[in-house]
Short mmCIF file of C-alpha atoms in Angstrom, two decimals:
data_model
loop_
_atom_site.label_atom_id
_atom_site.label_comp_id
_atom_site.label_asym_id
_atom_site.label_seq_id
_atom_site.Cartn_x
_atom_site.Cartn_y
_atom_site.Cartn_z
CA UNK P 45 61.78 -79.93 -51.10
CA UNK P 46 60.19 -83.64 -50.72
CA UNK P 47 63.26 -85.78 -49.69
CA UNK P 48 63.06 -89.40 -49.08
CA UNK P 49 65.71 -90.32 -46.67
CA UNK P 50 66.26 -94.25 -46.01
CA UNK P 51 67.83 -94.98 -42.20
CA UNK P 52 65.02 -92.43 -40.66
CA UNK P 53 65.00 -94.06 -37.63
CA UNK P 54 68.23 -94.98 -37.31
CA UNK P 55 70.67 -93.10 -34.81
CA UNK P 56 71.50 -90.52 -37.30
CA UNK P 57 68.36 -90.39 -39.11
CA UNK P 58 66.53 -90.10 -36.63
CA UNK P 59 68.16 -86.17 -35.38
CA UNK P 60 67.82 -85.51 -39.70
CA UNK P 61 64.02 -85.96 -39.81
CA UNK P 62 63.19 -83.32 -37.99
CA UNK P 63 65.71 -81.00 -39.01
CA UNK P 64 64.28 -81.20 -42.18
CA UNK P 65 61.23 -80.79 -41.24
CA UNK P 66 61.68 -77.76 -38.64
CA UNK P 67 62.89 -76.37 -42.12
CA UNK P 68 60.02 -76.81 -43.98
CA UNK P 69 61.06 -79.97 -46.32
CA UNK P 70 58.38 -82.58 -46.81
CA UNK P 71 60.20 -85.83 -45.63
CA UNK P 72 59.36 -89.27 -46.60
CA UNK P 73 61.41 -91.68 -44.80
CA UNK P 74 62.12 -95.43 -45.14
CA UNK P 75 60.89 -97.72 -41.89
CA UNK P 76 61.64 -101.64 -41.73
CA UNK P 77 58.51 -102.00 -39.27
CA UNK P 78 55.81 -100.58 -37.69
CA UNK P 79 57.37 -98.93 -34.57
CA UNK P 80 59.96 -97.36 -36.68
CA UNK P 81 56.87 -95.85 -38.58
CA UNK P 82 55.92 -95.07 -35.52
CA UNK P 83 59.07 -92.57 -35.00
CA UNK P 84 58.70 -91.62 -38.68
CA UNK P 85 55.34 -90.33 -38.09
CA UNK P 86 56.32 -88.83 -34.74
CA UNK P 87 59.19 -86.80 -36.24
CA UNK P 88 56.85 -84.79 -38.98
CA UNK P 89 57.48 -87.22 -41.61
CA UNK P 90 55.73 -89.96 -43.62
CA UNK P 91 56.72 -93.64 -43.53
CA UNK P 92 57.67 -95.41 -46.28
CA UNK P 93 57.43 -99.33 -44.60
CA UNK P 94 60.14 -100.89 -46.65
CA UNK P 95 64.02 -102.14 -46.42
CA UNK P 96 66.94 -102.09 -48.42
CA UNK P 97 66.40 -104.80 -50.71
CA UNK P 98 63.37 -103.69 -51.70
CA UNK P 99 64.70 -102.08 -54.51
CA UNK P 100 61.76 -101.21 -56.82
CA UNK P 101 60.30 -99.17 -53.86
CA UNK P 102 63.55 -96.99 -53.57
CA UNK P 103 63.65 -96.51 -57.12
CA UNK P 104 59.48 -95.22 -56.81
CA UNK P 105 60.38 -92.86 -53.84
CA UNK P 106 63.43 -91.59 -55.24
CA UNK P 107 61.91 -90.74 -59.17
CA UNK P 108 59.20 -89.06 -56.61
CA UNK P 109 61.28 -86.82 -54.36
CA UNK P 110 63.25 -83.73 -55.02
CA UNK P 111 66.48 -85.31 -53.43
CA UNK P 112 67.65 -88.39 -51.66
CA UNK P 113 69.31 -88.61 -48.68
CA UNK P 114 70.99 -92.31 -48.33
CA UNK P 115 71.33 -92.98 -44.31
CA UNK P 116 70.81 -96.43 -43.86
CA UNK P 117 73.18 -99.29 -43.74
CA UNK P 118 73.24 -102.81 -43.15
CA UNK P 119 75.39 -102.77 -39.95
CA UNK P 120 76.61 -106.37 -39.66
CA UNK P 121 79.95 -107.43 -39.00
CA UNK P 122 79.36 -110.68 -39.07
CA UNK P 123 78.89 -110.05 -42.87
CA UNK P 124 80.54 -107.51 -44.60
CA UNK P 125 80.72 -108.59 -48.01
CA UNK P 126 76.79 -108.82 -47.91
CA UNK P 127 76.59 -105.51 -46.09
CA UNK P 128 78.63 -104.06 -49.05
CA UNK P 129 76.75 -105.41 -51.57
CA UNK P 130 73.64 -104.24 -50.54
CA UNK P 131 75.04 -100.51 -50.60
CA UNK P 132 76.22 -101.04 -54.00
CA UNK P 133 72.85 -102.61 -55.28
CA UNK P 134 71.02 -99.55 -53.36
CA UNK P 135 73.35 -96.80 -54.55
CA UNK P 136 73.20 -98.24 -58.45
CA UNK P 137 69.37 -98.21 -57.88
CA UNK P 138 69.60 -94.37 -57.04
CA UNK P 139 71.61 -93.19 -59.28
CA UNK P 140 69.32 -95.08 -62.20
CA UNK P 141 66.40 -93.22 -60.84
CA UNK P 142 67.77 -89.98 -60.22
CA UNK P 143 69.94 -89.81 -63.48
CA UNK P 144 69.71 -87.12 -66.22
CA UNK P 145 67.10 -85.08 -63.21
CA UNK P 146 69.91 -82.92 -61.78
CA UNK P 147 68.44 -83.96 -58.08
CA UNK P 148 70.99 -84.13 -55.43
CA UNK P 149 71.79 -87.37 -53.82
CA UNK P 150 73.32 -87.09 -50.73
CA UNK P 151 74.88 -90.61 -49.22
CA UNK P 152 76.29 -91.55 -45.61
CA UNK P 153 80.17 -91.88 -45.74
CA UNK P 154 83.22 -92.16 -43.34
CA UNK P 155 86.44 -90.44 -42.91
CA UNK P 156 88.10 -93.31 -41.08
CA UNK P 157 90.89 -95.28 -42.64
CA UNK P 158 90.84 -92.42 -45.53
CA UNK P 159 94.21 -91.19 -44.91
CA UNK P 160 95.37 -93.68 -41.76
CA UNK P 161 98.03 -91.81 -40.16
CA UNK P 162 97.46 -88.38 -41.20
CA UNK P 163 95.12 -85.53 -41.21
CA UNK P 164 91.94 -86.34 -43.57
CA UNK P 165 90.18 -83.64 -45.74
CA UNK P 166 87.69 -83.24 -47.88
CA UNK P 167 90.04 -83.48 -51.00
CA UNK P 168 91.30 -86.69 -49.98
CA UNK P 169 89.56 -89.60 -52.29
CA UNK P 170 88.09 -92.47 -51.12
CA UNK P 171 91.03 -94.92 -51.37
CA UNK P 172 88.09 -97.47 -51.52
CA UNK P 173 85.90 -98.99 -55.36
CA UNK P 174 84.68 -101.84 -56.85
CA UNK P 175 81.46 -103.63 -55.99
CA UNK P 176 83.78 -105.74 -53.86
CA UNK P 177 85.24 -102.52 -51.45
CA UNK P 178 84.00 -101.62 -47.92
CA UNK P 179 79.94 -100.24 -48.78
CA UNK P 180 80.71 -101.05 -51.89
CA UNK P 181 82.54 -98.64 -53.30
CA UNK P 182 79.72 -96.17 -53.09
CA UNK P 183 81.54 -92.95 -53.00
CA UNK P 184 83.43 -93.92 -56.61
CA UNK P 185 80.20 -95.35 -57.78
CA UNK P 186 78.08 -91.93 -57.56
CA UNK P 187 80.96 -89.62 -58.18
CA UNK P 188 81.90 -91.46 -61.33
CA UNK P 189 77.74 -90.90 -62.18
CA UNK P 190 78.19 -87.18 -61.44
CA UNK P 191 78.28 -86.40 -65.43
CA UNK P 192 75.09 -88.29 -65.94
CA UNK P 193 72.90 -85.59 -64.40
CA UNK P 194 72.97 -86.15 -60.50
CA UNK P 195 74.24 -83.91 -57.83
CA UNK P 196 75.73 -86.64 -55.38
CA UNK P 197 76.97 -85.15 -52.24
CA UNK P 198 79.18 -88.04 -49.90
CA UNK P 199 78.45 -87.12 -46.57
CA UNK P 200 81.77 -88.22 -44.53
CA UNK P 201 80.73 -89.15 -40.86
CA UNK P 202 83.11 -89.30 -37.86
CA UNK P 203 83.47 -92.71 -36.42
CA UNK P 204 81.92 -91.71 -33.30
CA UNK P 205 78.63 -89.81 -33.65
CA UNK P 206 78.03 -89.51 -30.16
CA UNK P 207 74.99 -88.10 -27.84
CA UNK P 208 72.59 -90.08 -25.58
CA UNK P 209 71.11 -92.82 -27.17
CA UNK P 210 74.61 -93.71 -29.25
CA UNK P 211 74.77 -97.49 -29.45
CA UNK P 212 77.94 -97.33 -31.76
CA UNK P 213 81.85 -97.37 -31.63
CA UNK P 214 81.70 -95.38 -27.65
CA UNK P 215 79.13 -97.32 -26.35
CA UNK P 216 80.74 -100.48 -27.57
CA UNK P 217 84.15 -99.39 -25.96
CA UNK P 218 82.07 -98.52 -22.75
CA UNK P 219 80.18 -102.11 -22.89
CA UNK P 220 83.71 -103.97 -23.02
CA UNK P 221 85.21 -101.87 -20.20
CA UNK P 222 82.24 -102.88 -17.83
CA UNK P 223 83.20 -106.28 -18.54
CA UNK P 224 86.81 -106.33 -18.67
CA UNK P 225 86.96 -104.65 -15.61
CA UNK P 226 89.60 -101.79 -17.10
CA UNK P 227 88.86 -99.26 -20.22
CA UNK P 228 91.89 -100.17 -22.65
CA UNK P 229 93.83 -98.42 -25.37
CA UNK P 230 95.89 -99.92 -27.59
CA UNK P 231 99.75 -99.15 -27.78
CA UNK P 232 100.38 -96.17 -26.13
CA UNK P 233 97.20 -94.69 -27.03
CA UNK P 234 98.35 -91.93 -29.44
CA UNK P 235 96.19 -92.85 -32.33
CA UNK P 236 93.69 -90.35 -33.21
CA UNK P 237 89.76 -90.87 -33.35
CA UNK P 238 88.00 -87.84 -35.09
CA UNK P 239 84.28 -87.05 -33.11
CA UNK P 240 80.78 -85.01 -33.43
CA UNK P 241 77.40 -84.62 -31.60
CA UNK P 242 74.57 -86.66 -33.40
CA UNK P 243 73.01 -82.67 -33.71
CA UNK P 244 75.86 -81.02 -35.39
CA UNK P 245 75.89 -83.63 -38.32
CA UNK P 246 71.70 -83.45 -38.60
CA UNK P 247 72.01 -79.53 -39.21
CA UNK P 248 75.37 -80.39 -41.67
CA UNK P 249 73.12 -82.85 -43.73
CA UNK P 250 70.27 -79.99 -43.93
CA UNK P 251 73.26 -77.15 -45.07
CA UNK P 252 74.74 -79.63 -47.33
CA UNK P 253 70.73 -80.38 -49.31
CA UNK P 254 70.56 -76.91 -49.09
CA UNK P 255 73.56 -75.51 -50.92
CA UNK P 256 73.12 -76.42 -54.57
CA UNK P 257 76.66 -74.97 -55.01
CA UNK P 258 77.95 -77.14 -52.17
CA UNK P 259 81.17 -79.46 -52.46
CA UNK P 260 80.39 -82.88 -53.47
CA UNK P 261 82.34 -84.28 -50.10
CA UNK P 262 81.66 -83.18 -46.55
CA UNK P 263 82.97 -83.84 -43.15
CA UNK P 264 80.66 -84.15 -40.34
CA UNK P 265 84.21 -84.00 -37.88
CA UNK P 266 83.57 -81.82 -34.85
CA UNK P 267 86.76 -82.89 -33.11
CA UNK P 268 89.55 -83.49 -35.87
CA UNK P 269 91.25 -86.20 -33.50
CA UNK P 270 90.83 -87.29 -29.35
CA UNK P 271 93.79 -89.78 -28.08
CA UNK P 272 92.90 -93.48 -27.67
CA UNK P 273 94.17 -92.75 -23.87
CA UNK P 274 92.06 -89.51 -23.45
CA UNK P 275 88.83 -91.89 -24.58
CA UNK P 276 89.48 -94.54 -22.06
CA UNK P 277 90.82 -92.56 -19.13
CA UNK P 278 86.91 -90.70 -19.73
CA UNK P 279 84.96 -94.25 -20.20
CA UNK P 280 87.05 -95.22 -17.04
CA UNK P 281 86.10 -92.14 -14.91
CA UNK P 282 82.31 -92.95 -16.36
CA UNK P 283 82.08 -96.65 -15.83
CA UNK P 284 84.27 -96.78 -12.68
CA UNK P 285 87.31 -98.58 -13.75
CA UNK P 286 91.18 -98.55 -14.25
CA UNK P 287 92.56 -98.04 -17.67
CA UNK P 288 95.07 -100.43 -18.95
CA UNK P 289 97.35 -100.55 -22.34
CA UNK P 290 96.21 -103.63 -24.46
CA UNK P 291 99.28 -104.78 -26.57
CA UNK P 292 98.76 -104.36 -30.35
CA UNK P 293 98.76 -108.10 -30.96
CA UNK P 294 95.75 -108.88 -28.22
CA UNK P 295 93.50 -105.64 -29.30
CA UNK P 296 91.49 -108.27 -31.38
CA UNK P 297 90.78 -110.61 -28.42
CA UNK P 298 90.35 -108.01 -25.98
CA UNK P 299 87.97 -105.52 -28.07
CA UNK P 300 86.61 -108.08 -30.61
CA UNK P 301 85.60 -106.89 -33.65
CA UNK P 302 86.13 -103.15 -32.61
CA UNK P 303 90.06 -103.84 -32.35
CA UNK P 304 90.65 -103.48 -35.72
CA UNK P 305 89.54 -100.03 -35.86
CA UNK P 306 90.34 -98.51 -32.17
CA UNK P 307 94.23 -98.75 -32.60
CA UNK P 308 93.77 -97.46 -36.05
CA UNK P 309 95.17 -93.28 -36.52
CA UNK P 310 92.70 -91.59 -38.47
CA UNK P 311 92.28 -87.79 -37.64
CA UNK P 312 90.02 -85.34 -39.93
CA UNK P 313 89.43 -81.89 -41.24
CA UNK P 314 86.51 -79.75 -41.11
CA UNK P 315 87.90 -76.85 -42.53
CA UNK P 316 86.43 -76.88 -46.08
CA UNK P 317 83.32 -78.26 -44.86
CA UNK P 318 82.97 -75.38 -42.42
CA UNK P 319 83.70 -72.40 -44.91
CA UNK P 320 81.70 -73.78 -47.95
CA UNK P 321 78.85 -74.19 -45.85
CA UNK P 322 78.91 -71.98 -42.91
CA UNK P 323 78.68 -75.12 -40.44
CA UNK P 324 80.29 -75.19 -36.98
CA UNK P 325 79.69 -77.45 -34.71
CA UNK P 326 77.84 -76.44 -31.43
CA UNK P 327 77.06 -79.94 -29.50
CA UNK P 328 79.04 -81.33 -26.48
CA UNK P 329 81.74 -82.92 -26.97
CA UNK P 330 82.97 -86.39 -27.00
CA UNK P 331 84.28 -86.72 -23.07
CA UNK P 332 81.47 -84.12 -22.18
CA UNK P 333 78.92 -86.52 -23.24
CA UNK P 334 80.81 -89.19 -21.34
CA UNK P 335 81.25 -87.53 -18.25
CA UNK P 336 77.43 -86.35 -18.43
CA UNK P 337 76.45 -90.21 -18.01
CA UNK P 338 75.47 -90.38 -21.69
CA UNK P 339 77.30 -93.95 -22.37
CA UNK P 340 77.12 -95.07 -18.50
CA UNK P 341 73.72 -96.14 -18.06
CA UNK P 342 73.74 -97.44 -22.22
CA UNK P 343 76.53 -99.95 -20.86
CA UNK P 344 74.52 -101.13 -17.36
CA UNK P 345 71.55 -102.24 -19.27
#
């Protein structure tokens, strides 16, 4: 297949690429500038030097390819209502091009905050639509497009899509214990993060394009759900520090924009992902990866 993927750079993207490629697909994939071409190129695919706004070109290279895969994101906290309208404007775009063709569109998704509290599967709807909801709505948006010819797949990520190199939720977490002085929890630490390796979910995205019979949702969740405790007692041990309980009212000022999420309980299933599609994950785990030194020397510099 030719697949244009946008993000192909990115921290996810950039373990896709050549999975696709060590598979035989021709990849086209979407580079803001020239050094991300640069890793483009170097993975076995061709750039595409473009962004997200650039609308017109994504509509080209998707009418051209035999499926999209939707990676990238607009990762700014500082401005979430833009962030999310930017997916929506992207994911509208895609579905225009792609309509009445039957070509799959697979699009990054989360499982956090589907089902807060309890176990998350792959039946579970997105609780979240409207141009105004977080990216936009985008899982209601292509689902409700299904009937109009597309094959959208939502490709539900674990918060933490860890591995060396990770410059996400962990490494954040790690960054704030180095300064603090102590790796915090919040509460008692019970709540539940959900976890995979960076190349479990890159061979996951392949299976899903794959599988023209596959289920429109799937969870890239290696470890349904690690204690908030069990996380900082391991960036602790890593980064050299005490671990401390942060009371629920001072997670904000302690973790900063992170707090909202780390004392959040959000476990998630695998199971239907795994059967359907013959996926399980092989990649270290989440406190393997920190005890290897994978976040420790991310945080130093």
């Amino acid at each position: 297949m030719r697949v244009f993927v946008t993000g192909a750079s990115g921290w996810i993207g950039s373990a896709t690429v050549p999975e696709l490629v060590g598979a035989g697909h021709e990849v086209a994939g979407m580079a803001r500038s020239e050094r991300s071409a640069a890793k483009v190129r170097s993975a076995g695919a061709t750039p595409v030097l473009s962004d997200l706004d650039s609308l017109d070109t994504l509509r080209e290279q998707a009418e051209a390819a035999d499926a999209v895969i939707h990676l990238g994101f607009k990762h700014d906290f500082s401005d979430m209502a833009g962030a999310a309208a930017t997916e929506r404007a992207v994911m509208e775009t895609f579905v225009d091009a792609l309509e009445g063709t039957g070509k799959p569109l697979l699009f990054a998704s989360g499982v956090a905050m589907l089902t807060p509290g309890r176990l998350a599967t792959e039946e579970d709807p997105a609780p979240f639509s409207g141009p105004d909801a977080p990216r936009g709505g985008a899982e209601a948006l292509a689902f409700a497009a299904a009937d109009r010819g597309i094959r959208p797949v939502a490709l539900r990520f674990a918060p933490t899509v860890h591995g060396h190199g990770d410059h996400g939720f962990t490494a954040v977490l790690t960054a704030i214990a180095r300064e603090k002085g102590v790796a915090g929890y919040v509460g008692d630490g019970s709540n539940r993060w959900p976890a995979v390796h960076r190349s479990d979910v890159a061979r996951l995205i392949r299976l899903a394009l794959e599988d023209p019979d596959a289920a429109r949702v799937v969870h890239a969740v290696a470890e349904e759900g690690i204690a908030a405790r069990t996380i900082a007692e391991a960036i602790g041990a890593a980064v050299g520090v005490p671990i401390a309980s942060i009371d629920p009212a001072d997670a904000s000022s302690h973790f900063g924009w992170i707090g909202m999420f780390f004392g959040a309980d959000i476990p998630a299933s695998s199971a239907l992902t795994r059967a359907r599609l013959g996926w399980e994950p092989v990649g270290p785990t989440l406190l393997e990866d920190l005890a290897a030194g994978a976040y420790t020397a991310a945080a130093a510099a």
